[in-house]
mmCIF file of C-alpha atoms in Angstrom:
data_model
loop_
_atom_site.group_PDB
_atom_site.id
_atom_site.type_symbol
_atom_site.label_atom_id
_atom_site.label_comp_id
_atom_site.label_asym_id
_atom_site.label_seq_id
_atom_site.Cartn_x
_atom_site.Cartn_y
_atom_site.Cartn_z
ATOM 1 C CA UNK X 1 -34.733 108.912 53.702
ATOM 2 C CA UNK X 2 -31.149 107.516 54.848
ATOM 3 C CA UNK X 3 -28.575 109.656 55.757
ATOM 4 C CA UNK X 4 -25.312 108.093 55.816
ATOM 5 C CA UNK X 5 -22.972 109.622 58.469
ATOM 6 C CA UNK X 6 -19.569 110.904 57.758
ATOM 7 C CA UNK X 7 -16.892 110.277 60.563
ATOM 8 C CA UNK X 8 -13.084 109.560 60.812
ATOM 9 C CA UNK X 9 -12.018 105.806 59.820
ATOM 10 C CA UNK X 10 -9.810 106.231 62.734
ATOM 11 C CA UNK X 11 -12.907 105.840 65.448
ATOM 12 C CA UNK X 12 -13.368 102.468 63.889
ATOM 13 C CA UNK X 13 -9.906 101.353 64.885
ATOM 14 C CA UNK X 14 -9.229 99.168 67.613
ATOM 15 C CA UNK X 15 -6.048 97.576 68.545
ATOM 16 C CA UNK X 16 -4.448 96.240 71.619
ATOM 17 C CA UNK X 17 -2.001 93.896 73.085
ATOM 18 C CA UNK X 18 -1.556 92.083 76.489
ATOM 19 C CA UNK X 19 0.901 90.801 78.589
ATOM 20 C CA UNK X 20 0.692 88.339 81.271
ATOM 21 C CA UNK X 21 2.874 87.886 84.509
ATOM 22 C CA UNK X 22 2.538 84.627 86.194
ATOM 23 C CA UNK X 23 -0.677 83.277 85.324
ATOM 24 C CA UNK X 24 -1.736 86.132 88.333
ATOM 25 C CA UNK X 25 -1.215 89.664 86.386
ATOM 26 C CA UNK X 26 -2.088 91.022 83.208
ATOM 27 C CA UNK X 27 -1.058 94.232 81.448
ATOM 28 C CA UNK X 28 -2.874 95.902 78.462
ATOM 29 C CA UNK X 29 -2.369 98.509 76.104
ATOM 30 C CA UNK X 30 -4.481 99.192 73.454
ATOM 31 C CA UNK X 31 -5.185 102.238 70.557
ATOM 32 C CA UNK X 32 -9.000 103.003 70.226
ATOM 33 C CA UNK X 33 -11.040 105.610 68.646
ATOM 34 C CA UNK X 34 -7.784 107.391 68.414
ATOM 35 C CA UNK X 35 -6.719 107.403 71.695
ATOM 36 C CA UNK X 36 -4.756 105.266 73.553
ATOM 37 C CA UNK X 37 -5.938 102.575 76.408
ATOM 38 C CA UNK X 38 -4.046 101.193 79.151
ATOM 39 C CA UNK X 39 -5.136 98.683 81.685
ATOM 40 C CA UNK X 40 -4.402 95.720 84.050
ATOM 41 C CA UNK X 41 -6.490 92.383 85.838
ATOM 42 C CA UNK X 42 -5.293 90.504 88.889
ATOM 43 C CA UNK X 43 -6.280 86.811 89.168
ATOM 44 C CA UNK X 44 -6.079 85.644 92.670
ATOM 45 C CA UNK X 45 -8.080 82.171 92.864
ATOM 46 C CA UNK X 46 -11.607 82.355 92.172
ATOM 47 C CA UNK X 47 -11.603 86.484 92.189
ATOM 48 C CA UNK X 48 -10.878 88.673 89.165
ATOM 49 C CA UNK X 49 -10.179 92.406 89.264
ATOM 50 C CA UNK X 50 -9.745 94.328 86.899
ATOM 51 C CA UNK X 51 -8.530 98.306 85.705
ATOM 52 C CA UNK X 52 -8.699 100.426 82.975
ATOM 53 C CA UNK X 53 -8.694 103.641 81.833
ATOM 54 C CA UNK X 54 -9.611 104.607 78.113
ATOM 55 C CA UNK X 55 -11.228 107.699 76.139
ATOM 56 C CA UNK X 56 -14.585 107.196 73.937
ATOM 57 C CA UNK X 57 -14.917 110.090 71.447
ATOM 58 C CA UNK X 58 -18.180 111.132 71.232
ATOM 59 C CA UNK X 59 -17.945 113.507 68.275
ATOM 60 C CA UNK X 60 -17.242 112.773 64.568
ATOM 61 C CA UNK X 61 -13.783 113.084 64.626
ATOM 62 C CA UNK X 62 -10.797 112.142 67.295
ATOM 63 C CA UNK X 63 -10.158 115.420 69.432
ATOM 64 C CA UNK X 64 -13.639 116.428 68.904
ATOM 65 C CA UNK X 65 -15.700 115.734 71.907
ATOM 66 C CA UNK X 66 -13.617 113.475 74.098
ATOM 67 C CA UNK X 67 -14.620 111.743 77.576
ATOM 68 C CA UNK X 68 -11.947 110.170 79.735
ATOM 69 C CA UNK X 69 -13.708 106.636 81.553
ATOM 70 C CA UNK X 70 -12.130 105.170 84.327
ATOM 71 C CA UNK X 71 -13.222 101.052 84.837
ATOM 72 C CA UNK X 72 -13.320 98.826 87.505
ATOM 73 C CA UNK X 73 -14.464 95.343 87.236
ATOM 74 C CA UNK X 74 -14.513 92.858 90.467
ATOM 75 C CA UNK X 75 -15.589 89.243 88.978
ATOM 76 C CA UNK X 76 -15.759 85.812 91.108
ATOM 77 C CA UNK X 77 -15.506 83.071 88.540
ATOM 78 C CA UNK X 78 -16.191 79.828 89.339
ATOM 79 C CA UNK X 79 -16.441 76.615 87.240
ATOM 80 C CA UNK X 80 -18.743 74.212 87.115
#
């Protein structure tokens, strides 16, 4: 017994864009779940941070149950 569920179209949506600033900053925006998405990353050497703040819905439609998430990534990348 399968039930199939019914939500909005517009949580399967996903777009963004990204803009880059000397090889050293990077600006995003971006549309998701129905919300919008903003974030930047700052490239210094061998260390990569990186911001952004974005909404998940967690309800069937946009607007129904939404959480606000904050992210902040600190990466060293080094090749090999």
């Amino acid at each position: 017994n399968v039930m199939l569920e019914e939500k909005s179209l517009l949580l399967l949506l996903h777009l963004g864009v990204e803009a880059s600033l000397f090889d050293i900053v990077k600006i995003r925006g971006g549309f998701a779940e129905g919300y919008f998405s903003v974030g930047m990353g700052i490239n210094i050497l061998f260390l990569d941070l990186n911001l952004a703040f974005f909404t998940q819905e967690n309800g069937d439609s946009p607007g129904d149950v939404p959480s606000n998430t904050s992210l902040i990534e600190l990466a060293v990348r080094m090749k090999l």
